[in-house]
mmCIF file of C-alpha atoms and ligand atoms in Angstrom:
data_model
loop_
_atom_site.group_PDB
_atom_site.id
_atom_site.type_symbol
_atom_site.label_atom_id
_atom_site.label_comp_id
_atom_site.label_asym_id
_atom_site.label_seq_id
_atom_site.Cartn_x
_atom_site.Cartn_y
_atom_site.Cartn_z
ATOM 1 C CA MET A 1 -14.057 -8.068 -8.775
ATOM 2 C CA LYS A 2 -10.329 -8.073 -9.495
ATOM 3 C CA ILE A 3 -8.524 -4.824 -8.679
ATOM 4 C CA ALA A 4 -7.084 -4.490 -12.191
ATOM 5 C CA ASP A 5 -10.692 -4.120 -13.424
ATOM 6 C CA PHE A 6 -11.088 -0.883 -11.461
ATOM 7 C CA TYR A 7 -8.535 0.828 -13.686
ATOM 8 C CA GLY A 8 -8.486 2.098 -17.241
ATOM 9 C CA ASN A 9 -12.205 2.808 -17.563
ATOM 10 C CA GLY A 10 -11.973 6.565 -18.010
ATOM 11 C CA HIS A 11 -11.898 7.698 -14.411
ATOM 12 C CA SER A 12 -9.401 7.368 -11.585
ATOM 13 C CA ALA A 13 -10.204 4.762 -8.920
ATOM 14 C CA ILE A 14 -9.479 5.810 -5.357
ATOM 15 C CA SER A 15 -8.513 3.111 -2.872
ATOM 16 C CA PHE A 16 -7.634 3.149 0.842
ATOM 17 C CA GLU A 17 -5.185 1.125 2.882
ATOM 18 C CA ILE A 18 -5.781 0.368 6.543
ATOM 19 C CA PHE A 19 -3.911 -1.782 9.052
ATOM 20 C CA PRO A 20 -5.100 -4.226 11.725
ATOM 21 C CA PRO A 21 -4.812 -2.648 15.173
ATOM 22 C CA ARG A 22 -2.651 -4.406 17.766
ATOM 23 C CA THR A 23 -5.208 -4.317 20.605
ATOM 24 C CA SER A 24 -8.851 -5.262 21.072
ATOM 25 C CA ALA A 25 -9.606 -1.625 21.949
ATOM 26 C CA GLY A 26 -7.996 -0.627 18.654
ATOM 27 C CA MET A 27 -10.213 -3.137 16.858
ATOM 28 C CA VAL A 28 -13.293 -1.551 18.434
ATOM 29 C CA GLY A 29 -12.099 1.864 17.236
ATOM 30 C CA LEU A 30 -11.565 0.567 13.717
ATOM 31 C CA GLU A 31 -15.010 -1.057 13.731
ATOM 32 C CA GLU A 32 -16.436 2.416 14.342
ATOM 33 C CA ARG A 33 -14.269 4.047 11.691
ATOM 34 C CA LEU A 34 -14.882 1.482 8.954
ATOM 35 C CA PRO A 35 -18.392 2.693 8.047
ATOM 36 C CA GLN A 36 -17.062 6.267 7.940
ATOM 37 C CA LEU A 37 -14.270 5.288 5.564
ATOM 38 C CA ILE A 38 -16.681 3.253 3.445
ATOM 39 C CA SER A 39 -19.017 6.266 3.254
ATOM 40 C CA LEU A 40 -16.245 8.046 1.305
ATOM 41 C CA ALA A 41 -16.864 5.455 -1.435
ATOM 42 C CA PRO A 42 -13.399 4.188 -2.294
ATOM 43 C CA ALA A 43 -13.267 1.567 -5.065
ATOM 44 C CA PHE A 44 -11.717 -0.903 -2.619
ATOM 45 C CA ILE A 45 -9.922 -1.087 0.709
ATOM 46 C CA THR A 46 -6.709 -3.004 1.319
ATOM 47 C CA VAL A 47 -5.712 -4.391 4.719
ATOM 48 C CA THR A 48 -2.041 -4.779 5.607
ATOM 49 C CA TYR A 49 -0.540 -7.950 7.045
ATOM 50 C CA GLY A 50 1.986 -7.916 9.894
ATOM 51 C CA ALA A 51 5.022 -9.656 8.450
ATOM 52 C CA LEU A 52 5.697 -11.618 11.614
ATOM 53 C CA GLY A 53 3.150 -10.129 13.981
ATOM 54 C CA THR A 54 0.301 -11.438 16.023
ATOM 55 C CA GLU A 55 -2.233 -9.344 14.098
ATOM 56 C CA GLN A 56 -2.081 -11.580 11.027
ATOM 57 C CA GLY A 57 -5.490 -13.155 11.759
ATOM 58 C CA ARG A 58 -6.992 -9.707 12.139
ATOM 59 C CA THR A 59 -6.144 -8.886 8.530
ATOM 60 C CA LEU A 60 -8.543 -11.570 7.364
ATOM 61 C CA GLU A 61 -11.156 -10.615 9.958
ATOM 62 C CA ILE A 62 -11.163 -6.985 8.781
ATOM 63 C CA ALA A 63 -10.913 -7.776 5.066
ATOM 64 C CA SER A 64 -13.773 -10.251 5.408
ATOM 65 C CA ARG A 65 -15.911 -7.670 7.195
ATOM 66 C CA ILE A 66 -15.331 -5.152 4.394
ATOM 67 C CA LYS A 67 -16.130 -7.684 1.689
ATOM 68 C CA ASN A 68 -18.934 -9.691 3.253
ATOM 69 C CA ASP A 69 -20.644 -7.234 5.647
ATOM 70 C CA TYR A 70 -20.168 -3.987 3.724
ATOM 71 C CA ALA A 71 -20.151 -5.495 0.214
ATOM 72 C CA MET A 72 -17.072 -3.517 -0.725
ATOM 73 C CA GLU A 73 -14.105 -5.078 -2.527
ATOM 74 C CA ALA A 74 -11.387 -5.914 0.000
ATOM 75 C CA VAL A 75 -7.765 -6.741 -0.672
ATOM 76 C CA HIS A 76 -5.760 -8.914 1.714
ATOM 77 C CA HIS A 77 -2.044 -8.093 1.910
ATOM 78 C CA LEU A 78 0.146 -11.154 2.378
ATOM 79 C CA THR A 79 3.844 -11.316 3.193
ATOM 80 C CA CYS A 80 6.059 -14.329 2.665
ATOM 81 C CA VAL A 81 8.757 -13.490 5.214
ATOM 82 C CA GLY A 82 8.459 -15.919 8.099
ATOM 83 C CA SER A 83 6.059 -18.420 6.481
ATOM 84 C CA SER A 84 6.644 -21.788 4.878
ATOM 85 C CA ARG A 85 5.036 -22.545 1.509
ATOM 86 C CA GLU A 86 2.536 -24.796 3.212
ATOM 87 C CA GLU A 87 1.534 -22.039 5.648
ATOM 88 C CA LEU A 88 1.147 -19.624 2.771
ATOM 89 C CA THR A 89 -1.099 -22.070 0.937
ATOM 90 C CA ARG A 90 -3.243 -22.494 4.048
ATOM 91 C CA THR A 91 -3.560 -18.719 4.427
ATOM 92 C CA ILE A 92 -4.487 -18.317 0.758
ATOM 93 C CA GLU A 93 -7.137 -21.037 1.125
ATOM 94 C CA GLU A 94 -8.567 -19.163 4.125
ATOM 95 C CA ILE A 95 -8.608 -15.926 2.128
ATOM 96 C CA ARG A 96 -10.485 -17.728 -0.646
ATOM 97 C CA ARG A 97 -12.981 -19.172 1.857
ATOM 98 C CA HIS A 98 -13.889 -15.595 2.813
ATOM 99 C CA ASN A 99 -14.665 -14.673 -0.825
ATOM 100 C CA ILE A 100 -11.748 -12.273 -1.052
ATOM 101 C CA GLU A 101 -10.556 -12.093 -4.631
ATOM 102 C CA ASN A 102 -7.428 -9.953 -4.400
ATOM 103 C CA ILE A 103 -4.083 -10.205 -2.654
ATOM 104 C CA ILE A 104 -1.185 -7.756 -2.458
ATOM 105 C CA ALA A 105 1.852 -10.020 -2.476
ATOM 106 C CA LEU A 106 4.824 -8.755 -0.482
ATOM 107 C CA ARG A 107 8.029 -9.969 0.991
ATOM 108 C CA GLY A 108 7.648 -8.047 4.277
ATOM 109 C CA ASP A 109 10.495 -7.023 6.552
ATOM 110 C CA GLN A 110 12.487 -8.633 9.314
ATOM 111 C CA PRO A 111 11.618 -7.419 12.822
ATOM 112 C CA ARG A 112 13.375 -4.159 13.625
ATOM 113 C CA GLY A 113 16.948 -4.756 14.752
ATOM 114 C CA ASP A 114 17.364 -7.878 12.618
ATOM 115 C CA THR A 115 19.353 -6.825 9.607
ATOM 116 C CA LEU A 116 20.189 -10.208 8.212
ATOM 117 C CA PHE A 117 17.341 -11.647 6.179
ATOM 118 C CA VAL A 118 17.030 -15.393 6.701
ATOM 119 C CA PRO A 119 14.232 -16.943 4.647
ATOM 120 C CA PRO A 120 12.339 -19.694 6.466
ATOM 121 C CA SER A 121 13.173 -23.221 5.412
ATOM 122 C CA ASP A 122 10.719 -24.138 2.690
ATOM 123 C CA GLY A 123 9.826 -20.458 2.410
ATOM 124 C CA TYR A 124 10.509 -17.638 -0.017
ATOM 125 C CA SER A 125 13.118 -14.893 -0.132
ATOM 126 C CA HIS A 126 11.339 -12.457 -2.415
ATOM 127 C CA ALA A 127 7.883 -11.311 -3.373
ATOM 128 C CA ASP A 128 8.209 -12.561 -6.976
ATOM 129 C CA GLN A 129 8.148 -16.123 -5.597
ATOM 130 C CA LEU A 130 5.017 -15.376 -3.587
ATOM 131 C CA VAL A 131 3.398 -13.869 -6.688
ATOM 132 C CA ASP A 132 4.180 -17.076 -8.543
ATOM 133 C CA HIS A 133 2.740 -19.151 -5.669
ATOM 134 C CA ILE A 134 -0.535 -17.177 -5.671
ATOM 135 C CA HIS A 135 -0.680 -17.212 -9.461
ATOM 136 C CA GLN A 136 -0.284 -21.011 -9.469
ATOM 137 C CA PHE A 137 -3.010 -21.249 -6.828
ATOM 138 C CA GLY A 138 -5.200 -19.357 -9.274
ATOM 139 C CA GLY A 139 -8.215 -17.061 -9.253
ATOM 140 C CA PHE A 140 -6.782 -14.006 -7.473
ATOM 141 C CA GLY A 141 -6.084 -10.477 -8.636
ATOM 142 C CA ILE A 142 -2.491 -9.836 -7.553
ATOM 143 C CA GLY A 143 -1.020 -6.479 -6.594
ATOM 144 C CA VAL A 144 2.634 -5.815 -5.783
ATOM 145 C CA ALA A 145 4.742 -2.983 -4.377
ATOM 146 C CA GLY A 146 6.771 -0.619 -6.581
ATOM 147 C CA TYR A 147 9.301 1.949 -5.416
ATOM 148 C CA PRO A 148 9.587 5.312 -7.245
ATOM 149 C CA GLU A 149 12.718 6.122 -5.207
ATOM 150 C CA LYS A 150 13.901 2.459 -5.320
ATOM 151 C CA HIS A 151 13.568 -0.028 -2.488
ATOM 152 C CA ILE A 152 15.811 0.881 0.414
ATOM 153 C CA GLU A 153 17.831 -2.374 0.145
ATOM 154 C CA ALA A 154 18.240 -2.306 -3.639
ATOM 155 C CA PRO A 155 21.747 -1.407 -4.827
ATOM 156 C CA ASP A 156 20.356 0.819 -7.578
ATOM 157 C CA PHE A 157 17.150 1.806 -9.366
ATOM 158 C CA THR A 158 17.790 -0.404 -12.416
ATOM 159 C CA THR A 159 18.252 -3.544 -10.316
ATOM 160 C CA ASP A 160 15.089 -2.769 -8.379
ATOM 161 C CA LEU A 161 13.186 -2.243 -11.634
ATOM 162 C CA ARG A 162 14.428 -5.595 -12.914
ATOM 163 C CA ASN A 163 13.126 -7.191 -9.730
ATOM 164 C CA LEU A 164 9.766 -5.475 -10.154
ATOM 165 C CA LYS A 165 9.589 -6.915 -13.649
ATOM 166 C CA ARG A 166 10.035 -10.413 -12.177
ATOM 167 C CA LYS A 167 6.888 -9.861 -10.086
ATOM 168 C CA VAL A 168 4.955 -8.752 -13.143
ATOM 169 C CA ASN A 169 6.288 -11.657 -15.211
ATOM 170 C CA ASN A 170 5.136 -14.038 -12.479
ATOM 171 C CA GLY A 171 1.548 -12.783 -12.616
ATOM 172 C CA ALA A 172 1.144 -9.443 -10.807
ATOM 173 C CA ASP A 173 -1.517 -7.370 -12.497
ATOM 174 C CA VAL A 174 -1.350 -4.097 -10.550
ATOM 175 C CA ILE A 175 1.551 -2.149 -9.015
ATOM 176 C CA ILE A 176 0.944 0.132 -6.043
ATOM 177 C CA THR A 177 3.778 2.436 -5.131
ATOM 178 C CA GLN A 178 5.499 3.150 -1.894
ATOM 179 C CA LEU A 179 4.588 6.576 -0.512
ATOM 180 C CA TYR A 180 6.497 9.514 -1.945
ATOM 181 C CA TYR A 181 6.015 13.289 -1.832
ATOM 182 C CA ASP A 182 7.186 14.516 -5.227
ATOM 183 C CA ASN A 183 5.063 13.564 -8.229
ATOM 184 C CA SER A 184 7.979 13.949 -10.637
ATOM 185 C CA GLN A 185 9.444 10.835 -9.000
ATOM 186 C CA PHE A 186 6.261 8.931 -9.821
ATOM 187 C CA TYR A 187 6.174 10.083 -13.472
ATOM 188 C CA ARG A 188 9.827 9.117 -13.890
ATOM 189 C CA PHE A 189 9.154 5.715 -12.319
ATOM 190 C CA VAL A 190 6.228 5.064 -14.678
ATOM 191 C CA ASP A 191 8.351 6.043 -17.690
ATOM 192 C CA HIS A 192 11.086 3.611 -16.628
ATOM 193 C CA CYS A 193 8.553 0.825 -16.033
ATOM 194 C CA ARG A 194 7.023 1.328 -19.477
ATOM 195 C CA ALA A 195 10.498 1.373 -21.049
ATOM 196 C CA VAL A 196 11.275 -2.106 -19.634
ATOM 197 C CA GLY A 197 7.943 -3.519 -20.778
ATOM 198 C CA ILE A 198 5.836 -3.243 -17.623
ATOM 199 C CA HIS A 199 2.366 -2.412 -18.922
ATOM 200 C CA GLN A 200 0.246 -3.048 -15.814
ATOM 201 C CA PRO A 201 -1.565 -0.161 -14.062
ATOM 202 C CA ILE A 202 0.812 1.693 -11.731
ATOM 203 C CA ILE A 203 -1.010 3.348 -8.869
ATOM 204 C CA PRO A 204 0.617 6.138 -6.854
ATOM 205 C CA GLY A 205 0.532 5.582 -3.088
ATOM 206 C CA LEU A 206 0.019 8.762 -1.053
ATOM 207 C CA MET A 207 0.242 9.058 2.694
ATOM 208 C CA PRO A 208 -1.495 12.036 4.288
ATOM 209 C CA ILE A 209 0.826 13.855 6.677
ATOM 210 C CA LEU A 210 -0.421 13.689 10.268
ATOM 211 C CA GLY A 211 2.624 15.253 11.915
ATOM 212 C CA ILE A 212 6.293 15.985 11.414
ATOM 213 C CA GLU A 213 7.551 13.121 13.595
ATOM 214 C CA GLN A 214 5.274 10.657 11.765
ATOM 215 C CA ILE A 215 6.521 11.690 8.311
ATOM 216 C CA LYS A 216 10.177 11.718 9.430
ATOM 217 C CA ARG A 217 9.903 8.250 10.990
ATOM 218 C CA ILE A 218 8.115 6.676 8.042
ATOM 219 C CA THR A 219 10.298 8.223 5.351
ATOM 220 C CA SER A 220 13.476 7.200 7.189
ATOM 221 C CA MET A 221 12.184 3.617 7.333
ATOM 222 C CA CYS A 222 11.254 3.376 3.667
ATOM 223 C CA GLY A 223 13.836 5.710 2.137
ATOM 224 C CA ALA A 224 11.377 8.249 0.710
ATOM 225 C CA THR A 225 12.425 11.905 0.443
ATOM 226 C CA ILE A 226 10.584 14.780 2.130
ATOM 227 C CA PRO A 227 10.742 17.890 -0.093
ATOM 228 C CA THR A 228 12.711 20.683 1.620
ATOM 229 C CA LEU A 229 9.898 23.233 1.358
ATOM 230 C CA LEU A 230 7.356 20.863 2.901
ATOM 231 C CA LEU A 231 9.748 20.022 5.720
ATOM 232 C CA SER A 232 10.466 23.670 6.495
ATOM 233 C CA GLN A 233 6.718 24.504 6.480
ATOM 234 C CA LEU A 234 6.051 21.676 8.925
ATOM 235 C CA GLU A 235 8.970 22.705 11.122
ATOM 236 C CA GLU A 236 7.754 26.295 11.157
ATOM 237 C CA ALA A 237 4.280 25.153 12.213
ATOM 238 C CA GLY A 238 5.918 23.431 15.205
ATOM 239 C CA ASN A 239 3.383 22.300 17.799
ATOM 240 C CA ASP A 240 0.464 24.150 16.228
ATOM 241 C CA ILE A 241 -1.585 21.048 15.446
ATOM 242 C CA SER A 242 -4.196 22.788 13.341
ATOM 243 C CA LYS A 243 -1.485 24.427 11.190
ATOM 244 C CA VAL A 244 0.273 21.057 10.758
ATOM 245 C CA HIS A 245 -3.038 19.456 9.755
ATOM 246 C CA GLU A 246 -3.743 22.168 7.209
ATOM 247 C CA ILE A 247 -0.243 21.883 5.697
ATOM 248 C CA GLY A 248 -0.507 18.079 5.547
ATOM 249 C CA ILE A 249 -4.001 18.003 4.077
ATOM 250 C CA SER A 250 -3.294 20.706 1.480
ATOM 251 C CA TYR A 251 -0.052 19.024 0.452
ATOM 252 C CA THR A 252 -1.616 15.618 -0.156
ATOM 253 C CA ALA A 253 -4.766 17.066 -1.745
ATOM 254 C CA ASN A 254 -2.644 19.135 -4.157
ATOM 255 C CA GLN A 255 -0.444 16.140 -4.927
ATOM 256 C CA ALA A 256 -3.562 14.073 -5.677
ATOM 257 C CA LEU A 257 -5.149 16.819 -7.787
ATOM 258 C CA GLU A 258 -2.027 17.101 -9.913
ATOM 259 C CA LEU A 259 -1.966 13.321 -10.412
ATOM 260 C CA LEU A 260 -5.636 13.308 -11.396
ATOM 261 C CA VAL A 261 -5.083 16.064 -13.946
ATOM 262 C CA HIS A 262 -2.157 14.017 -15.238
ATOM 263 C CA GLY A 263 -4.616 11.151 -15.822
ATOM 264 C CA VAL A 264 -3.426 8.482 -13.375
ATOM 265 C CA PRO A 265 -5.564 5.317 -13.352
ATOM 266 C CA GLY A 266 -6.062 5.593 -9.606
ATOM 267 C CA ILE A 267 -4.663 6.782 -6.283
ATOM 268 C CA HIS A 268 -4.056 4.599 -3.240
ATOM 269 C CA PHE A 269 -4.215 6.481 0.062
ATOM 270 C CA TYR A 270 -2.452 5.138 3.132
ATOM 271 C CA VAL A 271 -5.147 6.385 5.474
ATOM 272 C CA LEU A 272 -3.521 5.086 8.689
ATOM 273 C CA ASN A 273 -6.948 4.114 10.075
ATOM 274 C CA GLN A 274 -7.852 7.817 10.373
ATOM 275 C CA TYR A 275 -10.983 9.439 8.997
ATOM 276 C CA PHE A 276 -10.581 13.193 9.435
ATOM 277 C CA HIS A 277 -7.626 13.715 7.072
ATOM 278 C CA ILE A 278 -8.830 11.512 4.264
ATOM 279 C CA ALA A 279 -12.376 12.907 4.460
ATOM 280 C CA GLU A 280 -11.000 16.414 4.037
ATOM 281 C CA ILE A 281 -8.714 15.333 1.179
ATOM 282 C CA MET A 282 -11.562 13.516 -0.603
ATOM 283 C CA ASP A 283 -13.679 16.644 -0.281
ATOM 284 C CA ARG A 284 -10.939 18.775 -1.869
ATOM 285 C CA ILE A 285 -10.335 16.421 -4.789
ATOM 286 C CA LYS A 286 -13.927 15.385 -5.542
ATOM 287 C CA SER A 287 -14.326 17.876 -8.373
ATOM 288 C CA ALA A 288 -11.449 16.165 -10.236
ATOM 289 C CA LEU A 289 -12.761 12.612 -9.843
HETATM 290 P P1 LIG B 301 10.577 -7.676 -2.929
HETATM 291 O O1 LIG B 301 9.855 -7.400 -4.179
HETATM 292 O O2 LIG B 301 10.983 -9.068 -2.630
HETATM 293 O O3 LIG B 301 11.841 -6.707 -2.897
HETATM 294 C C1 LIG B 301 12.647 -6.589 -1.731
HETATM 295 C C2 LIG B 301 14.088 -6.289 -2.133
HETATM 296 O O4 LIG B 301 14.655 -7.440 -2.784
HETATM 297 C C3 LIG B 301 14.223 -5.153 -3.150
HETATM 298 O O5 LIG B 301 15.394 -4.459 -2.861
HETATM 299 C C4 LIG B 301 14.321 -5.872 -4.495
HETATM 300 O O6 LIG B 301 15.029 -5.104 -5.448
HETATM 301 C C5 LIG B 301 15.017 -7.156 -4.116
HETATM 302 N N1 LIG B 301 14.570 -8.302 -4.916
HETATM 303 C C6 LIG B 301 13.308 -8.604 -5.284
HETATM 304 N N2 LIG B 301 13.245 -9.766 -5.953
HETATM 305 C C7 LIG B 301 14.519 -10.228 -6.006
HETATM 306 C C8 LIG B 301 15.101 -11.394 -6.550
HETATM 307 N N3 LIG B 301 14.361 -12.327 -7.166
HETATM 308 N N4 LIG B 301 16.446 -11.549 -6.417
HETATM 309 C C9 LIG B 301 17.199 -10.630 -5.783
HETATM 310 N N5 LIG B 301 16.688 -9.499 -5.246
HETATM 311 C C10 LIG B 301 15.360 -9.309 -5.347
HETATM 312 N N6 LIG B 301 4.932 -4.781 4.639
HETATM 313 C C11 LIG B 301 4.297 -5.605 5.489
HETATM 314 O O7 LIG B 301 4.937 -6.194 6.372
HETATM 315 N N7 LIG B 301 2.951 -5.819 5.412
HETATM 316 C C12 LIG B 301 2.174 -5.216 4.460
HETATM 317 O O8 LIG B 301 0.972 -5.420 4.419
HETATM 318 C C13 LIG B 301 2.818 -4.328 3.542
HETATM 319 N N8 LIG B 301 2.119 -3.704 2.555
HETATM 320 C C14 LIG B 301 2.770 -2.917 1.647
HETATM 321 C C15 LIG B 301 2.045 -2.339 0.594
HETATM 322 C C16 LIG B 301 2.666 -1.542 -0.348
HETATM 323 C C17 LIG B 301 1.856 -0.945 -1.487
HETATM 324 C C18 LIG B 301 4.060 -1.268 -0.223
HETATM 325 C C19 LIG B 301 4.743 -0.343 -1.196
HETATM 326 C C20 LIG B 301 4.797 -1.838 0.813
HETATM 327 C C21 LIG B 301 4.169 -2.683 1.747
HETATM 328 N N9 LIG B 301 4.884 -3.314 2.772
HETATM 329 C C22 LIG B 301 4.230 -4.139 3.661
HETATM 330 C C23 LIG B 301 6.328 -3.092 2.938
HETATM 331 C C24 LIG B 301 7.158 -4.189 2.223
HETATM 332 O O9 LIG B 301 6.962 -5.434 2.858
HETATM 333 C C25 LIG B 301 8.624 -3.779 2.311
HETATM 334 O O10 LIG B 301 8.850 -2.649 1.517
HETATM 335 C C26 LIG B 301 9.635 -4.881 2.029
HETATM 336 O O11 LIG B 301 10.926 -4.398 2.436
HETATM 337 C C27 LIG B 301 9.765 -5.280 0.559
HETATM 338 O O12 LIG B 301 8.665 -5.922 0.119
HETATM 339 P P2 LIG B 301 8.501 -6.247 -1.463
HETATM 340 O O13 LIG B 301 7.261 -7.010 -1.587
HETATM 341 O O14 LIG B 301 8.666 -5.029 -2.256
HETATM 342 O O15 LIG B 301 9.766 -7.205 -1.644
#
């Protein structure tokens, strides 16, 4: 089933994102957690793809397990940074061979420390080109990334929106947003998208807060803002892990509940391969689903 078909049918589709662990021990841990995550009955699970990392093969292994062993729709992320067109085609053929019907098409990032982006020879510079490549290949549902607070490299919001439109024009049928912590940013983003003629489902991406260092690190990397009140609550909780957990879970659950009341087509949770937080959040939002 294509991911676009999960949306617009009168209820909000919940999806999860996981990442391939770096180590074999991590893979064993994820193997144990997968059935737990699946028991929470998301509509589908997406698996990230290391832009230049060694875990690329693991993305397919995990996505294939979800789709073929657990009979749940799986989405394979794919980045174009660091791959030639021929390599991308080979990867897409492999994805097809494993019956996976959906790809999230991304540019990816340079390894940390490398600021200058150098596209590979015979490769692509931007995700819109990868979307076009997958669209030409045919037969896949295609998701792309959208940025309510603009992409960190984009000179301004309008330019970034124009670039998002290119991805949609090239065949993307769903937009999943970067994490953010203030729903008004999401509503504003959707309004702007609609105003420039983007009509595809736009799915808010929420990342449960596991700790103050985690949220600070991730938001500084992607340019998302942490609301002052949330930050001061987390700082006040300090090293009290159970307090931090409660603040994080309540914040994300309340954010999700507000979005559901607002009538969003779905919510994508960045679950960070954890079960406890998302299980608790799902329990708190189930009455609104
Ligand atoms: P693009 O759409 O190419 O945009 C990148 C920048 O270039 C933006 O500033 C944009 O405005 C600009 N731009 C776009 N097109 C053009 C153009 N034609 N001409 C000029 N400028 C242009 N990273 C991973 O490594 N692996 C993953 O699995 C992964 N999954 C993600 C899932 C989601 C839902 C999100 C939101 C992000 C994910 N990322 C992942 C992170 C992503 O790779 C980075 O945010 C990356 O910096 C940009 O990727 P993009 O696909 O948005 O790139």
